[in-house]
Amino acid sequence: FDAVLSRSVLVHLLEASDPRTPAVVDAARRSAVATDARFLRVLDVVEEDTGAYVVSEFAPGHSLQLLLATGPLSARESAWLVREIADALAVMHAQGLYHERVSPETVMITPTGNIKIAGFLISAALHPGDGHTDPETTDVRDLGRILYATVVSRWPGGPAHGLPAAPHSGARLLSPRQVRAGVSPAHLG
């Protein structure tokens, strides 16, 4: 709880010895351009001899991960949710900035039904990948994975985010309609 701002906040604490600290601090500062209300904004970045901390907005609600643990969303809800995420990311992509770690853990649904995206730039700095994939492609693939997961409560690419792995037929991922009856292709296209 931030007594000065009189509201709850999210704090990332990093030790000075953590090799990710410089990248996270840099990412937090660069993420300040994400002013769309769908992003949880960074409020402060502080570096000290003992480490650093990043203070971000906190959104009441539930992560998409928690919601999917109870079952899939409707196709219409899924399409709306992914469109909201995509619209928010499109503005950042136009500026050459990418989330690179959009997942059920970084998407929050507020009590009023709005979405909030956590960890813009910061999640990728905290969990660096192999660096071989184009960041825009990564975000687009993540959107597709989220859409798939929201309609069938399975994660493409193996068990992750509290969800079981999406089923395959040989090397091919089964379509949502093959996994769950009643999924309309009209709401997924």
PDB file of C-alpha atoms in Angstrom:
ATOM      1  CA  PHE A   1       0.000   0.000   0.000  1.00  0.00           C
ATOM      2  CA  ASP A   2       1.413   3.371  -1.002  1.00  0.00           C
ATOM      3  CA  ALA A   3       0.638   5.788   1.830  1.00  0.00           C
ATOM      4  CA  VAL A   4       1.540   8.823  -0.304  1.00  0.00           C
ATOM      5  CA  LEU A   5      -0.768   7.869  -3.168  1.00  0.00           C
ATOM      6  CA  SER A   6      -3.280   6.238  -0.792  1.00  0.00           C
ATOM      7  CA  ARG A   7      -3.751   3.174  -2.970  1.00  0.00           C
ATOM      8  CA  SER A   8      -2.537  -0.360  -3.459  1.00  0.00           C
ATOM      9  CA  VAL A   9       0.452  -0.850  -5.732  1.00  0.00           C
ATOM     10  CA  LEU A  10       2.474  -3.734  -7.154  1.00  0.00           C
ATOM     11  CA  VAL A  11       6.187  -3.743  -6.293  1.00  0.00           C
ATOM     12  CA  HIS A  12       8.968  -5.690  -8.034  1.00  0.00           C
ATOM     13  CA  LEU A  13      11.973  -5.970  -5.689  1.00  0.00           C
ATOM     14  CA  LEU A  14      15.345  -6.770  -7.239  1.00  0.00           C
ATOM     15  CA  GLU A  15      18.624  -7.429  -5.473  1.00  0.00           C
ATOM     16  CA  ALA A  16      21.696  -5.558  -6.680  1.00  0.00           C
ATOM     17  CA  SER A  17      23.331  -8.916  -7.422  1.00  0.00           C
ATOM     18  CA  ASP A  18      20.483 -10.056  -9.682  1.00  0.00           C
ATOM     19  CA  PRO A  19      21.833  -9.964 -13.251  1.00  0.00           C
ATOM     20  CA  ARG A  20      18.371  -8.968 -14.522  1.00  0.00           C
ATOM     21  CA  THR A  21      18.232  -5.765 -12.464  1.00  0.00           C
ATOM     22  CA  PRO A  22      19.662  -3.366 -15.100  1.00  0.00           C
ATOM     23  CA  ALA A  23      17.367  -4.764 -17.810  1.00  0.00           C
ATOM     24  CA  VAL A  24      14.278  -4.586 -15.569  1.00  0.00           C
ATOM     25  CA  VAL A  25      15.050  -1.009 -14.512  1.00  0.00           C
ATOM     26  CA  ASP A  26      15.551   0.001 -18.151  1.00  0.00           C
ATOM     27  CA  ALA A  27      12.354  -1.792 -19.208  1.00  0.00           C
ATOM     28  CA  ALA A  28      10.363  -0.135 -16.428  1.00  0.00           C
ATOM     29  CA  ARG A  29      11.527   3.296 -17.499  1.00  0.00           C
ATOM     30  CA  ARG A  30      10.796   2.614 -21.180  1.00  0.00           C
ATOM     31  CA  SER A  31       7.337   1.257 -20.311  1.00  0.00           C
ATOM     32  CA  ALA A  32       6.264   4.716 -19.133  1.00  0.00           C
ATOM     33  CA  VAL A  33       5.064   5.415 -22.690  1.00  0.00           C
ATOM     34  CA  ALA A  34       2.287   2.829 -22.198  1.00  0.00           C
ATOM     35  CA  THR A  35      -0.370   5.282 -21.089  1.00  0.00           C
ATOM     36  CA  ASP A  36      -3.397   3.342 -22.379  1.00  0.00           C
ATOM     37  CA  ALA A  37      -5.715   2.582 -19.455  1.00  0.00           C
ATOM     38  CA  ARG A  38      -5.499  -1.126 -20.316  1.00  0.00           C
ATOM     39  CA  PHE A  39      -1.874  -1.234 -19.142  1.00  0.00           C
ATOM     40  CA  LEU A  40      -0.857  -1.190 -15.493  1.00  0.00           C
ATOM     41  CA  ARG A  41       1.398   1.872 -15.484  1.00  0.00           C
ATOM     42  CA  VAL A  42       4.786   2.114 -13.835  1.00  0.00           C
ATOM     43  CA  LEU A  43       4.574   4.758 -11.115  1.00  0.00           C
ATOM     44  CA  ASP A  44       8.171   4.814  -9.907  1.00  0.00           C
ATOM     45  CA  VAL A  45      11.577   3.212 -10.455  1.00  0.00           C
ATOM     46  CA  VAL A  46      14.144   3.446  -7.671  1.00  0.00           C
ATOM     47  CA  GLU A  47      17.744   2.236  -7.766  1.00  0.00           C
ATOM     48  CA  GLU A  48      19.734   1.915  -4.545  1.00  0.00           C
ATOM     49  CA  ASP A  49      23.008   0.258  -3.517  1.00  0.00           C
ATOM     50  CA  THR A  50      21.084  -2.754  -2.202  1.00  0.00           C
ATOM     51  CA  GLY A  51      19.037  -3.204  -5.363  1.00  0.00           C
ATOM     52  CA  ALA A  52      16.116  -1.656  -7.156  1.00  0.00           C
ATOM     53  CA  TYR A  53      12.375  -1.618  -7.043  1.00  0.00           C
ATOM     54  CA  VAL A  54       9.679  -0.870  -9.556  1.00  0.00           C
ATOM     55  CA  VAL A  55       6.304   0.405  -8.365  1.00  0.00           C
ATOM     56  CA  SER A  56       3.329  -0.194 -10.663  1.00  0.00           C
ATOM     57  CA  GLU A  57      -0.388   0.339 -10.513  1.00  0.00           C
ATOM     58  CA  PHE A  58      -2.420  -2.435  -8.951  1.00  0.00           C
ATOM     59  CA  ALA A  59      -5.742  -3.514 -10.416  1.00  0.00           C
ATOM     60  CA  PRO A  60      -8.350  -5.264  -8.325  1.00  0.00           C
ATOM     61  CA  GLY A  61      -9.819  -8.280 -10.014  1.00  0.00           C
ATOM     62  CA  HIS A  62      -8.692 -11.697 -11.138  1.00  0.00           C
ATOM     63  CA  SER A  63      -5.986 -12.843 -13.467  1.00  0.00           C
ATOM     64  CA  LEU A  64      -7.084 -14.616 -16.606  1.00  0.00           C
ATOM     65  CA  GLN A  65      -5.135 -17.588 -15.268  1.00  0.00           C
ATOM     66  CA  LEU A  66      -7.424 -17.778 -12.237  1.00  0.00           C
ATOM     67  CA  LEU A  67     -10.559 -17.380 -14.364  1.00  0.00           C
ATOM     68  CA  LEU A  68      -9.497 -20.139 -16.769  1.00  0.00           C
ATOM     69  CA  ALA A  69      -8.911 -22.510 -13.860  1.00  0.00           C
ATOM     70  CA  THR A  70     -12.700 -22.586 -13.463  1.00  0.00           C
ATOM     71  CA  GLY A  71     -13.335 -23.317 -17.152  1.00  0.00           C
ATOM     72  CA  PRO A  72     -13.359 -21.696 -20.582  1.00  0.00           C
ATOM     73  CA  LEU A  73     -14.963 -18.409 -21.519  1.00  0.00           C
ATOM     74  CA  SER A  74     -17.608 -18.174 -24.201  1.00  0.00           C
ATOM     75  CA  ALA A  75     -16.337 -17.651 -27.737  1.00  0.00           C
ATOM     76  CA  ARG A  76     -17.751 -14.113 -27.717  1.00  0.00           C
ATOM     77  CA  GLU A  77     -16.042 -13.262 -24.395  1.00  0.00           C
ATOM     78  CA  SER A  78     -12.800 -14.757 -25.677  1.00  0.00           C
ATOM     79  CA  ALA A  79     -12.878 -12.766 -28.910  1.00  0.00           C
ATOM     80  CA  TRP A  80     -13.672  -9.535 -27.021  1.00  0.00           C
ATOM     81  CA  LEU A  81     -10.857 -10.101 -24.530  1.00  0.00           C
ATOM     82  CA  VAL A  82      -8.234 -10.816 -27.192  1.00  0.00           C
ATOM     83  CA  ARG A  83      -9.381  -7.843 -29.255  1.00  0.00           C
ATOM     84  CA  GLU A  84      -8.940  -5.557 -26.230  1.00  0.00           C
ATOM     85  CA  ILE A  85      -5.425  -6.870 -25.672  1.00  0.00           C
ATOM     86  CA  ALA A  86      -4.596  -6.592 -29.382  1.00  0.00           C
ATOM     87  CA  ASP A  87      -5.908  -3.013 -29.590  1.00  0.00           C
ATOM     88  CA  ALA A  88      -3.765  -1.981 -26.612  1.00  0.00           C
ATOM     89  CA  LEU A  89      -0.675  -3.705 -28.022  1.00  0.00           C
ATOM     90  CA  ALA A  90      -1.163  -2.233 -31.515  1.00  0.00           C
ATOM     91  CA  VAL A  91      -0.506   1.283 -30.210  1.00  0.00           C
ATOM     92  CA  MET A  92       2.729   0.119 -28.600  1.00  0.00           C
ATOM     93  CA  HIS A  93       3.784  -1.872 -31.671  1.00  0.00           C
ATOM     94  CA  ALA A  94       3.470   1.307 -33.731  1.00  0.00           C
ATOM     95  CA  GLN A  95       6.125   2.780 -31.404  1.00  0.00           C
ATOM     96  CA  GLY A  96       8.391  -0.248 -31.791  1.00  0.00           C
ATOM     97  CA  LEU A  97       7.675  -1.585 -28.277  1.00  0.00           C
ATOM     98  CA  TYR A  98       6.468  -5.110 -27.498  1.00  0.00           C
ATOM     99  CA  HIS A  99       5.253  -6.958 -24.415  1.00  0.00           C
ATOM    100  CA  GLU A 100       6.763 -10.337 -25.388  1.00  0.00           C
ATOM    101  CA  ARG A 101       5.216 -12.172 -22.421  1.00  0.00           C
ATOM    102  CA  VAL A 102       1.437 -11.755 -22.756  1.00  0.00           C
ATOM    103  CA  SER A 103      -0.091 -14.679 -20.889  1.00  0.00           C
ATOM    104  CA  PRO A 104      -3.010 -15.571 -18.626  1.00  0.00           C
ATOM    105  CA  GLU A 105      -0.794 -14.394 -15.743  1.00  0.00           C
ATOM    106  CA  THR A 106      -0.313 -10.889 -17.177  1.00  0.00           C
ATOM    107  CA  VAL A 107      -3.954 -10.241 -18.122  1.00  0.00           C
ATOM    108  CA  MET A 108      -6.301  -9.107 -15.366  1.00  0.00           C
ATOM    109  CA  ILE A 109     -10.074  -8.762 -15.483  1.00  0.00           C
ATOM    110  CA  THR A 110     -11.348  -6.027 -13.173  1.00  0.00           C
ATOM    111  CA  PRO A 111     -14.634  -6.252 -11.238  1.00  0.00           C
ATOM    112  CA  THR A 112     -16.172  -3.923 -13.850  1.00  0.00           C
ATOM    113  CA  GLY A 113     -15.131  -6.269 -16.690  1.00  0.00           C
ATOM    114  CA  ASN A 114     -12.260  -4.210 -18.060  1.00  0.00           C
ATOM    115  CA  ILE A 115      -8.884  -5.706 -18.867  1.00  0.00           C
ATOM    116  CA  LYS A 116      -5.556  -4.659 -17.430  1.00  0.00           C
ATOM    117  CA  ILE A 117      -2.258  -5.862 -18.876  1.00  0.00           C
ATOM    118  CA  ALA A 118       0.584  -6.212 -16.398  1.00  0.00           C
ATOM    119  CA  GLY A 119       4.305  -6.369 -16.976  1.00  0.00           C
ATOM    120  CA  PHE A 120       4.636  -4.405 -20.212  1.00  0.00           C
ATOM    121  CA  LEU A 121       8.354  -4.693 -21.113  1.00  0.00           C
ATOM    122  CA  ILE A 122       9.073  -5.732 -17.509  1.00  0.00           C
ATOM    123  CA  SER A 123       7.939  -9.374 -17.798  1.00  0.00           C
ATOM    124  CA  ALA A 124      10.280  -9.963 -20.747  1.00  0.00           C
ATOM    125  CA  ALA A 125      13.167  -8.434 -18.785  1.00  0.00           C
ATOM    126  CA  LEU A 126      12.365 -10.624 -15.767  1.00  0.00           C
ATOM    127  CA  HIS A 127      12.038 -13.769 -17.912  1.00  0.00           C
ATOM    128  CA  PRO A 128      14.313 -13.314 -20.912  1.00  0.00           C
ATOM    129  CA  GLY A 129      13.788 -15.685 -23.816  1.00  0.00           C
ATOM    130  CA  ASP A 130      16.203 -16.949 -26.395  1.00  0.00           C
ATOM    131  CA  GLY A 131      16.003 -13.745 -28.444  1.00  0.00           C
ATOM    132  CA  HIS A 132      15.519 -15.628 -31.733  1.00  0.00           C
ATOM    133  CA  THR A 133      11.916 -14.624 -32.372  1.00  0.00           C
ATOM    134  CA  ASP A 134      10.754 -11.279 -33.682  1.00  0.00           C
ATOM    135  CA  PRO A 135       9.057  -9.481 -30.729  1.00  0.00           C
ATOM    136  CA  GLU A 136       5.991  -8.538 -32.779  1.00  0.00           C
ATOM    137  CA  THR A 137       5.600 -12.166 -33.838  1.00  0.00           C
ATOM    138  CA  THR A 138       5.895 -13.201 -30.192  1.00  0.00           C
ATOM    139  CA  ASP A 139       3.047 -10.859 -29.190  1.00  0.00           C
ATOM    140  CA  VAL A 140       0.850 -12.073 -32.065  1.00  0.00           C
ATOM    141  CA  ARG A 141       1.497 -15.722 -31.165  1.00  0.00           C
ATOM    142  CA  ASP A 142       0.745 -14.981 -27.539  1.00  0.00           C
ATOM    143  CA  LEU A 143      -2.591 -13.456 -28.570  1.00  0.00           C
ATOM    144  CA  GLY A 144      -3.408 -16.620 -30.521  1.00  0.00           C
ATOM    145  CA  ARG A 145      -2.461 -18.786 -27.535  1.00  0.00           C
ATOM    146  CA  ILE A 146      -4.654 -16.705 -25.244  1.00  0.00           C
ATOM    147  CA  LEU A 147      -7.587 -16.969 -27.646  1.00  0.00           C
ATOM    148  CA  TYR A 148      -7.136 -20.741 -27.828  1.00  0.00           C
ATOM    149  CA  ALA A 149      -6.826 -21.035 -24.045  1.00  0.00           C
ATOM    150  CA  THR A 150      -9.884 -18.917 -23.326  1.00  0.00           C
ATOM    151  CA  VAL A 151     -12.172 -21.101 -25.425  1.00  0.00           C
ATOM    152  CA  VAL A 152     -10.885 -24.518 -24.319  1.00  0.00           C
ATOM    153  CA  SER A 153      -8.957 -23.976 -21.050  1.00  0.00           C
ATOM    154  CA  ARG A 154      -5.873 -25.677 -22.516  1.00  0.00           C
ATOM    155  CA  TRP A 155      -2.504 -24.121 -23.318  1.00  0.00           C
ATOM    156  CA  PRO A 156      -0.928 -24.606 -26.757  1.00  0.00           C
ATOM    157  CA  GLY A 157       2.697 -25.624 -26.370  1.00  0.00           C
ATOM    158  CA  GLY A 158       2.425 -27.753 -23.267  1.00  0.00           C
ATOM    159  CA  PRO A 159       1.068 -27.390 -19.769  1.00  0.00           C
ATOM    160  CA  ALA A 160       1.556 -23.807 -18.577  1.00  0.00           C
ATOM    161  CA  HIS A 161      -0.183 -21.054 -16.647  1.00  0.00           C
ATOM    162  CA  GLY A 162      -2.107 -23.604 -14.595  1.00  0.00           C
ATOM    163  CA  LEU A 163      -3.656 -25.116 -17.727  1.00  0.00           C
ATOM    164  CA  PRO A 164      -3.149 -28.597 -19.155  1.00  0.00           C
ATOM    165  CA  ALA A 165      -1.504 -28.962 -22.534  1.00  0.00           C
ATOM    166  CA  ALA A 166      -3.615 -28.500 -25.636  1.00  0.00           C
ATOM    167  CA  PRO A 167      -4.227 -31.816 -27.400  1.00  0.00           C
ATOM    168  CA  HIS A 168      -2.559 -32.740 -30.683  1.00  0.00           C
ATOM    169  CA  SER A 169      -3.206 -35.163 -33.478  1.00  0.00           C
ATOM    170  CA  GLY A 170       0.319 -36.167 -34.394  1.00  0.00           C
ATOM    171  CA  ALA A 171       2.262 -32.911 -34.697  1.00  0.00           C
ATOM    172  CA  ARG A 172      -0.871 -30.831 -35.411  1.00  0.00           C
ATOM    173  CA  LEU A 173      -2.631 -28.881 -32.685  1.00  0.00           C
ATOM    174  CA  LEU A 174      -6.331 -29.719 -32.525  1.00  0.00           C
ATOM    175  CA  SER A 175      -8.623 -26.795 -33.311  1.00  0.00           C
ATOM    176  CA  PRO A 176     -10.776 -25.404 -30.495  1.00  0.00           C
ATOM    177  CA  ARG A 177     -13.859 -26.969 -32.146  1.00  0.00           C
ATOM    178  CA  GLN A 178     -12.170 -30.394 -31.972  1.00  0.00           C
ATOM    179  CA  VAL A 179     -11.430 -29.921 -28.260  1.00  0.00           C
ATOM    180  CA  ARG A 180     -14.699 -28.429 -27.059  1.00  0.00           C
ATOM    181  CA  ALA A 181     -18.140 -28.827 -28.569  1.00  0.00           C
ATOM    182  CA  GLY A 182     -20.057 -25.663 -29.341  1.00  0.00           C
ATOM    183  CA  VAL A 183     -17.121 -23.422 -30.254  1.00  0.00           C
ATOM    184  CA  SER A 184     -18.309 -21.362 -33.188  1.00  0.00           C
ATOM    185  CA  PRO A 185     -15.755 -20.509 -35.880  1.00  0.00           C
ATOM    186  CA  ALA A 186     -17.649 -17.235 -36.462  1.00  0.00           C
ATOM    187  CA  HIS A 187     -16.485 -15.932 -33.092  1.00  0.00           C
ATOM    188  CA  LEU A 188     -12.860 -16.945 -33.595  1.00  0.00           C
ATOM    189  CA  GLY A 189     -12.169 -15.559 -37.044  1.00  0.00           C
TER     190      GLY A 189
END
